[in-house]
């Protein structure tokens, strides 16, 4: 019998009740308020339950959830999670409409929205509001991300908890549309707004250019997250906003009292900042799971090359990599030298995305089990596409070890978990960066290395000076990391009364390389107009997150219960989501019940197509709502024959062919494996070696007999970088001549007679970098500083003569002082 399906269909030919998503963004200075409207329509002849699992920014505070059916508007309430679920189930079983919004207990950037009992022909409009802080980028832009891509999260073997089913389709098959508009306002002029997606032109709303609107061009393909970068003039000014409390809330409560939000940009003394640290233990942890395949792993290898060349002499380093298992280059961190650097580079060139799943917990435990090296502060760099299911467990481990290191995290590719990447950096006292679309990884990583080379700030304290009768309760956790020019946000609840003209003062004191220092900010206690409750909700979210992250393992179930009770109370009072609460709305309506059995429809989410599957995978995210395997995938009829294997970063799986595969329990259990295995047509790829698994590996990297490093990458900049020695110098040889685009004779002939070859080679390399690669200066700046330092230590004669001769040879006009000589 042929089923007559109207409307939009998934690739499984099931109707999709979600028709469109409309997003309105309002940015005020560095805080964003977002309103998402999801429009549903049931075009089937039976009542539906639509379930949509989707990503939100990891630090978003969801503060409003409502549904409109016809002319009826139902506003949801925040309730304890189990109570909300029971109320939802009871409503559906008694034929009422109900709406449930839940945050994942494992990862705060994943939400599940259930729309229950949508009768035939009925439409519903769901309104979801959240507020979030905007992260400051290395180039001073503020980054807003609208996650569109939800990748499967790898659930480590043996981890507990149920799952909620997520249907996922390739981006091109997403059956609903997205419209997105933004309004930006700030005390300072908006200089520009950029995006990774096509935008309509920026429209200014006033002559000061401090207000503007911008829209996403029509026809978004759902193949990437929507990223907006907002630039203000004079962005690095400290600011304070005082927001009045809610009139209906009890005075003395968080929502009843005024709340202040301070945005601080510490400025460090120039004398301390002029010399970067020449010590440290640098540990690099690289994700080599299947989903890192292709350009991601190649970019990561190029980035490790730059990092290794930029490290200071006298430091220690090691490189770990992980998937389902993990590896390290050295048994423990080794001193940085020409020999250890060469050995590491050889191993890096052989690295491929061939280690299966994303088990990040075990390598982190291994790193933390190594004793710290005296007077070498540990700096951990984590590179991952962030597809882990045990996010909170990983962040807790970093937090537990935050006293012994700083953690710098990098989220690679679309759909990287913002909760994981931001959480690692926040709890590890470091800095987070996201690399999406066609972004080059190198500039962002080198920015973080510059932060890591800054002396660690210790003894950080925040003191308040307020008028008599006014007191403050800190709502933010203590500041654990300060970096030159990076923002720190502090929230405080203000209690008591003062005269209207009163002002307060906050002082941040700290010690930097043994020098006591401080920054101050004076602010008015007069509440700002028209801020709604944005600041209160962000403060509540900060407090909820701190409570959720509190360590309770050692204190037993009783304390866990106390913590949960506190979170639930705060979440209900502030109307902000948490891991222990849900939003629930029930349409009591006119008493009419909906007849007939409910049919469940899973709304598909876009996913990047790692596995080259022709049918959509169905993933299980941990939302503790439904028991089930970590991942279930129904292969479509057109899959290739079982000739070959391709590994993919996904958890334990059951695969059943739709066409002819038997679906007996025996067949399914035989298919269960630690890593997912899919079939590929070319049989010659059967047993892939590290050199032949489809990665971008240089031909020379397979010559294991040769003890010299592999041939340099083809990119001219990386080719030159590859040839630099650990000490910072270059050697005058045919490889350098080729990298400079010259013959050996052309390079050797103009060398002044009294100058040694290494000095001449190093000056030539520096002139080439300054003459031809200024657009990538942030990538090579640190290794150029190392080279200049080496040159100064040589006390070489005729440096001016060398620079003139080098400019003449290369056709440049670089001044000697620009080279740092």
Short mmCIF file of C-alpha atoms in Angstrom, two decimals, residues 265-590:
data_model
loop_
_atom_site.label_atom_id
_atom_site.label_comp_id
_atom_site.label_asym_id
_atom_site.label_seq_id
_atom_site.Cartn_x
_atom_site.Cartn_y
_atom_site.Cartn_z
CA UNK A 265 40.50 44.09 30.87
CA UNK A 266 43.69 43.92 32.95
CA UNK A 267 46.65 45.90 31.66
CA UNK A 268 49.98 44.47 32.78
CA UNK A 269 53.12 46.59 33.39
CA UNK A 270 55.13 46.86 30.14
CA UNK A 271 58.41 46.04 31.90
CA UNK A 272 57.09 42.61 32.91
CA UNK A 273 55.48 41.88 29.54
CA UNK A 274 58.53 42.74 27.41
CA UNK A 275 60.23 39.43 28.20
CA UNK A 276 58.28 36.24 27.49
CA UNK A 277 59.01 33.25 29.70
CA UNK A 278 61.83 30.99 28.53
CA UNK A 279 60.71 28.00 30.56
CA UNK A 280 57.69 25.73 30.93
CA UNK A 281 56.52 22.19 30.27
CA UNK A 282 54.41 22.22 27.09
CA UNK A 283 52.13 19.20 26.66
CA UNK A 284 50.17 18.92 23.40
CA UNK A 285 47.14 16.57 23.31
CA UNK A 286 45.86 15.87 19.79
CA UNK A 287 42.54 14.25 18.85
CA UNK A 288 43.15 11.52 16.25
CA UNK A 289 39.62 10.08 16.21
CA UNK A 290 38.02 9.21 12.86
CA UNK A 291 36.09 12.49 12.66
CA UNK A 292 39.42 14.43 12.51
CA UNK A 293 40.07 12.87 9.09
CA UNK A 294 41.09 14.99 6.07
CA UNK A 295 41.94 18.72 6.32
CA UNK A 296 41.54 18.78 10.12
CA UNK A 297 44.40 16.38 10.86
CA UNK A 298 46.62 17.99 8.20
CA UNK A 299 46.02 21.44 9.73
CA UNK A 300 46.76 20.01 13.19
CA UNK A 301 50.09 18.57 11.94
CA UNK A 302 51.06 21.94 10.38
CA UNK A 303 50.13 23.67 13.65
CA UNK A 304 52.29 21.30 15.74
CA UNK A 305 55.19 22.11 13.40
CA UNK A 306 54.81 25.85 14.13
CA UNK A 307 54.42 25.21 17.86
CA UNK A 308 57.52 23.03 18.07
CA UNK A 309 59.59 25.63 16.19
CA UNK A 310 58.32 28.45 18.44
CA UNK A 311 59.13 26.84 21.81
CA UNK A 312 61.90 28.52 23.83
CA UNK A 313 65.24 26.77 24.43
CA UNK A 314 65.37 25.42 27.98
CA UNK A 315 61.72 24.33 28.15
CA UNK A 316 60.33 20.75 28.25
CA UNK A 317 57.66 19.22 26.00
CA UNK A 318 55.72 16.09 25.00
CA UNK A 319 52.97 15.21 22.50
CA UNK A 320 50.07 12.88 23.30
CA UNK A 321 47.41 11.75 20.83
CA UNK A 322 44.16 9.90 21.43
CA UNK A 323 41.17 8.13 19.94
CA UNK A 324 39.81 4.90 21.45
CA UNK A 325 43.36 4.42 22.77
CA UNK A 326 46.15 6.94 23.34
CA UNK A 327 49.84 7.29 22.52
CA UNK A 328 52.73 9.57 23.50
CA UNK A 329 55.95 10.46 21.69
CA UNK A 330 58.14 10.31 24.83
CA UNK A 331 57.47 8.31 28.04
CA UNK A 332 57.72 11.64 29.91
CA UNK A 333 58.34 15.26 28.93
CA UNK A 334 61.87 15.85 27.57
CA UNK A 335 64.09 18.91 27.35
CA UNK A 336 63.67 20.84 24.09
CA UNK A 337 66.70 20.42 21.83
CA UNK A 338 67.48 19.90 18.15
CA UNK A 339 67.46 16.11 18.64
CA UNK A 340 64.17 15.89 20.58
CA UNK A 341 62.49 18.39 18.24
CA UNK A 342 63.51 16.36 15.17
CA UNK A 343 62.31 13.11 16.74
CA UNK A 344 58.94 14.70 17.58
CA UNK A 345 58.51 16.17 14.08
CA UNK A 346 59.15 12.76 12.52
CA UNK A 347 56.37 11.24 14.65
CA UNK A 348 54.01 14.17 13.98
CA UNK A 349 54.36 13.70 10.20
CA UNK A 350 53.15 10.10 10.62
CA UNK A 351 50.06 11.04 12.67
CA UNK A 352 46.69 10.27 11.08
CA UNK A 353 43.06 10.24 12.19
CA UNK A 354 43.08 6.48 12.67
CA UNK A 355 42.55 5.89 16.40
CA UNK A 356 38.75 5.36 16.45
CA UNK A 357 36.56 7.05 19.08
CA UNK A 358 37.10 10.10 21.32
CA UNK A 359 38.32 8.77 24.70
CA UNK A 360 39.87 11.95 26.11
CA UNK A 361 39.62 11.07 29.82
CA UNK A 362 42.36 8.40 29.85
CA UNK A 363 45.14 10.47 28.23
CA UNK A 364 44.32 13.38 30.55
CA UNK A 365 44.66 11.06 33.57
CA UNK A 366 47.98 9.82 32.16
CA UNK A 367 49.27 13.41 31.76
CA UNK A 368 48.18 14.39 35.27
CA UNK A 369 49.82 11.28 36.75
CA UNK A 370 53.24 12.57 35.59
CA UNK A 371 55.00 14.61 38.29
CA UNK A 372 55.45 18.30 37.45
CA UNK A 373 59.00 19.48 36.65
CA UNK A 374 60.33 22.03 39.20
CA UNK A 375 60.38 25.64 37.87
CA UNK A 376 58.77 24.52 34.58
CA UNK A 377 55.07 25.50 34.81
CA UNK A 378 52.90 22.99 32.93
CA UNK A 379 50.91 24.29 29.94
CA UNK A 380 48.45 21.85 28.34
CA UNK A 381 47.18 22.40 24.76
CA UNK A 382 44.14 20.27 23.81
CA UNK A 383 43.09 19.97 20.13
CA UNK A 384 39.73 18.22 19.56
CA UNK A 385 36.56 18.34 17.51
CA UNK A 386 34.85 18.03 20.89
CA UNK A 387 32.59 15.07 20.18
CA UNK A 388 32.54 13.53 23.65
CA UNK A 389 29.53 12.47 25.67
CA UNK A 390 31.14 12.63 29.16
CA UNK A 391 31.76 16.40 29.04
CA UNK A 392 31.22 17.11 32.75
CA UNK A 393 33.49 14.24 33.83
CA UNK A 394 36.32 15.56 31.61
CA UNK A 395 35.92 19.16 32.86
CA UNK A 396 35.83 17.98 36.48
CA UNK A 397 39.16 16.17 35.98
CA UNK A 398 40.75 19.36 34.60
CA UNK A 399 39.31 21.36 37.49
CA UNK A 400 40.72 18.87 40.02
CA UNK A 401 44.20 19.40 38.52
CA UNK A 402 43.87 23.15 37.89
CA UNK A 403 46.45 23.94 40.59
CA UNK A 404 49.24 22.25 38.64
CA UNK A 405 48.75 23.59 35.09
CA UNK A 406 47.03 25.93 32.63
CA UNK A 407 44.82 24.40 29.93
CA UNK A 408 44.43 25.95 26.45
CA UNK A 409 41.67 24.36 24.36
CA UNK A 410 40.88 24.40 20.63
CA UNK A 411 37.52 23.32 19.17
CA UNK A 412 38.06 22.16 15.60
CA UNK A 413 35.33 22.13 12.95
CA UNK A 414 31.56 22.60 12.90
CA UNK A 415 29.61 21.30 15.88
CA UNK A 416 32.53 21.20 18.35
CA UNK A 417 31.04 21.19 21.85
CA UNK A 418 31.27 24.73 23.24
CA UNK A 419 30.54 23.32 26.72
CA UNK A 420 33.65 21.12 26.52
CA UNK A 421 36.04 23.61 24.87
CA UNK A 422 35.07 26.58 27.07
CA UNK A 423 34.88 24.38 30.19
CA UNK A 424 38.42 23.01 29.73
CA UNK A 425 39.89 26.52 29.44
CA UNK A 426 37.77 28.04 32.20
CA UNK A 427 38.50 25.34 34.77
CA UNK A 428 42.11 25.01 33.59
CA UNK A 429 42.86 28.74 33.90
CA UNK A 430 43.66 29.04 30.20
CA UNK A 431 42.01 30.30 27.03
CA UNK A 432 39.57 28.72 24.53
CA UNK A 433 39.59 29.12 20.74
CA UNK A 434 37.26 27.79 18.01
CA UNK A 435 38.43 26.97 14.50
CA UNK A 436 35.55 26.64 12.02
CA UNK A 437 34.99 26.71 8.27
CA UNK A 438 38.06 27.86 6.37
CA UNK A 439 39.74 29.42 9.44
CA UNK A 440 43.45 28.75 9.63
CA UNK A 441 44.22 27.03 12.91
CA UNK A 442 47.72 28.49 13.21
CA UNK A 443 47.02 32.17 14.12
CA UNK A 444 44.65 31.21 16.94
CA UNK A 445 47.00 28.58 18.34
CA UNK A 446 49.98 30.95 18.27
CA UNK A 447 47.87 33.56 20.11
CA UNK A 448 47.32 30.99 22.87
CA UNK A 449 51.03 30.11 22.93
CA UNK A 450 51.76 33.81 23.51
CA UNK A 451 49.35 33.67 26.47
CA UNK A 452 51.05 30.50 27.74
CA UNK A 453 54.44 32.24 27.56
CA UNK A 454 53.13 35.14 29.65
CA UNK A 455 54.17 34.79 33.28
CA UNK A 456 51.41 33.16 35.33
CA UNK A 457 49.38 35.60 37.43
CA UNK A 458 49.10 34.48 41.06
CA UNK A 459 47.44 35.67 44.27
CA UNK A 460 44.44 37.14 42.43
CA UNK A 461 41.96 38.91 44.72
CA UNK A 462 38.91 41.10 44.10
CA UNK A 463 38.01 43.77 46.67
CA UNK A 464 34.95 46.04 46.66
CA UNK A 465 34.70 49.58 48.02
CA UNK A 466 31.02 50.49 48.40
CA UNK A 467 29.11 53.31 50.18
CA UNK A 468 27.94 52.77 53.74
CA UNK A 469 24.81 50.63 53.89
CA UNK A 470 25.56 48.74 50.64
CA UNK A 471 27.14 45.27 50.62
CA UNK A 472 28.00 42.85 47.82
CA UNK A 473 27.76 39.06 47.48
CA UNK A 474 30.09 37.63 44.80
CA UNK A 475 28.16 35.40 42.37
CA UNK A 476 31.11 34.42 40.15
CA UNK A 477 33.71 31.81 41.08
CA UNK A 478 37.13 33.30 41.99
CA UNK A 479 39.20 34.44 39.00
CA UNK A 480 41.87 31.79 38.30
CA UNK A 481 43.48 33.23 35.15
CA UNK A 482 44.36 36.70 33.89
CA UNK A 483 45.97 37.43 30.53
CA UNK A 484 47.08 40.75 29.06
CA UNK A 485 44.12 42.33 27.26
CA UNK A 486 41.71 39.44 27.92
CA UNK A 487 38.33 40.09 29.51
CA UNK A 488 37.23 38.84 32.93
CA UNK A 489 33.55 39.04 33.88
CA UNK A 490 32.48 39.39 37.51
CA UNK A 491 28.89 39.30 38.82
CA UNK A 492 27.85 40.62 42.25
CA UNK A 493 24.52 40.91 44.10
CA UNK A 494 24.09 44.35 45.73
CA UNK A 495 22.13 44.55 49.00
CA UNK A 496 21.13 47.70 50.89
CA UNK A 497 20.37 51.33 49.99
CA UNK A 498 22.50 54.36 49.08
CA UNK A 499 21.95 57.84 47.69
CA UNK A 500 21.38 58.10 43.91
CA UNK A 501 24.71 59.80 43.25
CA UNK A 502 26.70 57.06 44.95
CA UNK A 503 29.42 55.12 43.18
CA UNK A 504 31.35 51.96 43.93
CA UNK A 505 34.84 50.79 43.15
CA UNK A 506 36.27 47.34 42.48
CA UNK A 507 40.00 46.54 42.66
CA UNK A 508 41.64 43.45 41.19
CA UNK A 509 45.00 42.77 42.87
CA UNK A 510 47.48 40.17 41.65
CA UNK A 511 51.15 39.27 41.52
CA UNK A 512 52.93 38.97 38.15
CA UNK A 513 56.49 37.60 37.96
CA UNK A 514 57.00 38.63 41.60
CA UNK A 515 55.65 42.18 41.06
CA UNK A 516 52.45 43.13 42.95
CA UNK A 517 50.02 44.93 40.63
CA UNK A 518 46.40 46.09 40.51
CA UNK A 519 43.66 47.44 38.23
CA UNK A 520 40.69 49.54 39.42
CA UNK A 521 37.27 50.37 38.05
CA UNK A 522 34.89 53.02 39.45
CA UNK A 523 31.21 52.61 38.57
CA UNK A 524 27.84 54.23 39.25
CA UNK A 525 25.38 52.32 41.45
CA UNK A 526 22.47 53.85 39.53
CA UNK A 527 20.72 50.99 37.68
CA UNK A 528 20.91 51.16 33.88
CA UNK A 529 17.64 51.61 32.03
CA UNK A 530 15.95 49.00 29.90
CA UNK A 531 18.23 46.01 30.48
CA UNK A 532 15.36 43.64 31.34
CA UNK A 533 16.75 40.88 33.55
CA UNK A 534 19.63 39.85 31.28
CA UNK A 535 22.36 40.47 33.86
CA UNK A 536 20.41 38.68 36.61
CA UNK A 537 19.90 35.64 34.40
CA UNK A 538 23.56 35.49 33.38
CA UNK A 539 24.53 35.81 37.04
CA UNK A 540 22.09 33.02 37.97
CA UNK A 541 23.53 30.84 35.20
CA UNK A 542 27.08 31.47 36.48
CA UNK A 543 26.03 30.50 40.01
CA UNK A 544 24.13 27.40 38.78
CA UNK A 545 27.15 26.26 36.75
CA UNK A 546 29.46 26.72 39.75
CA UNK A 547 27.14 24.65 41.96
CA UNK A 548 26.78 21.91 39.31
CA UNK A 549 30.56 21.67 38.98
CA UNK A 550 31.10 21.44 42.75
CA UNK A 551 33.04 18.32 43.69
CA UNK A 552 30.74 15.96 45.60
CA UNK A 553 32.37 12.56 45.04
CA UNK A 554 34.02 12.35 48.42
CA UNK A 555 31.13 13.72 50.43
CA UNK A 556 28.52 11.15 49.54
CA UNK A 557 24.90 11.13 48.43
CA UNK A 558 23.61 13.42 51.18
CA UNK A 559 25.73 16.35 50.00
CA UNK A 560 24.86 15.57 46.36
CA UNK A 561 21.20 15.94 47.38
CA UNK A 562 21.88 19.28 49.11
CA UNK A 563 23.69 20.57 45.99
CA UNK A 564 20.85 19.43 43.73
CA UNK A 565 18.27 21.11 45.99
CA UNK A 566 20.21 24.41 45.85
CA UNK A 567 20.44 24.26 42.05
CA UNK A 568 16.72 23.46 41.67
CA UNK A 569 15.73 26.35 44.00
CA UNK A 570 17.94 28.82 42.16
CA UNK A 571 16.81 27.57 38.74
CA UNK A 572 13.10 27.83 39.65
CA UNK A 573 13.53 31.26 41.28
CA UNK A 574 15.49 32.75 38.35
CA UNK A 575 13.62 30.89 35.58
CA UNK A 576 16.95 29.72 34.13
CA UNK A 577 17.62 26.16 32.91
CA UNK A 578 19.89 23.71 34.72
CA UNK A 579 20.90 20.04 34.55
CA UNK A 580 18.34 19.20 37.30
CA UNK A 581 15.31 21.14 36.01
CA UNK A 582 13.14 21.33 32.88
CA UNK A 583 10.66 23.74 31.33
CA UNK A 584 7.13 22.27 31.23
CA UNK A 585 3.98 23.73 29.62
CA UNK A 586 0.58 21.98 29.53
CA UNK A 587 -2.38 23.23 27.48
CA UNK A 588 -5.38 22.68 29.76
CA UNK A 589 -7.39 24.48 27.03
CA UNK A 590 -11.12 23.85 26.60
#
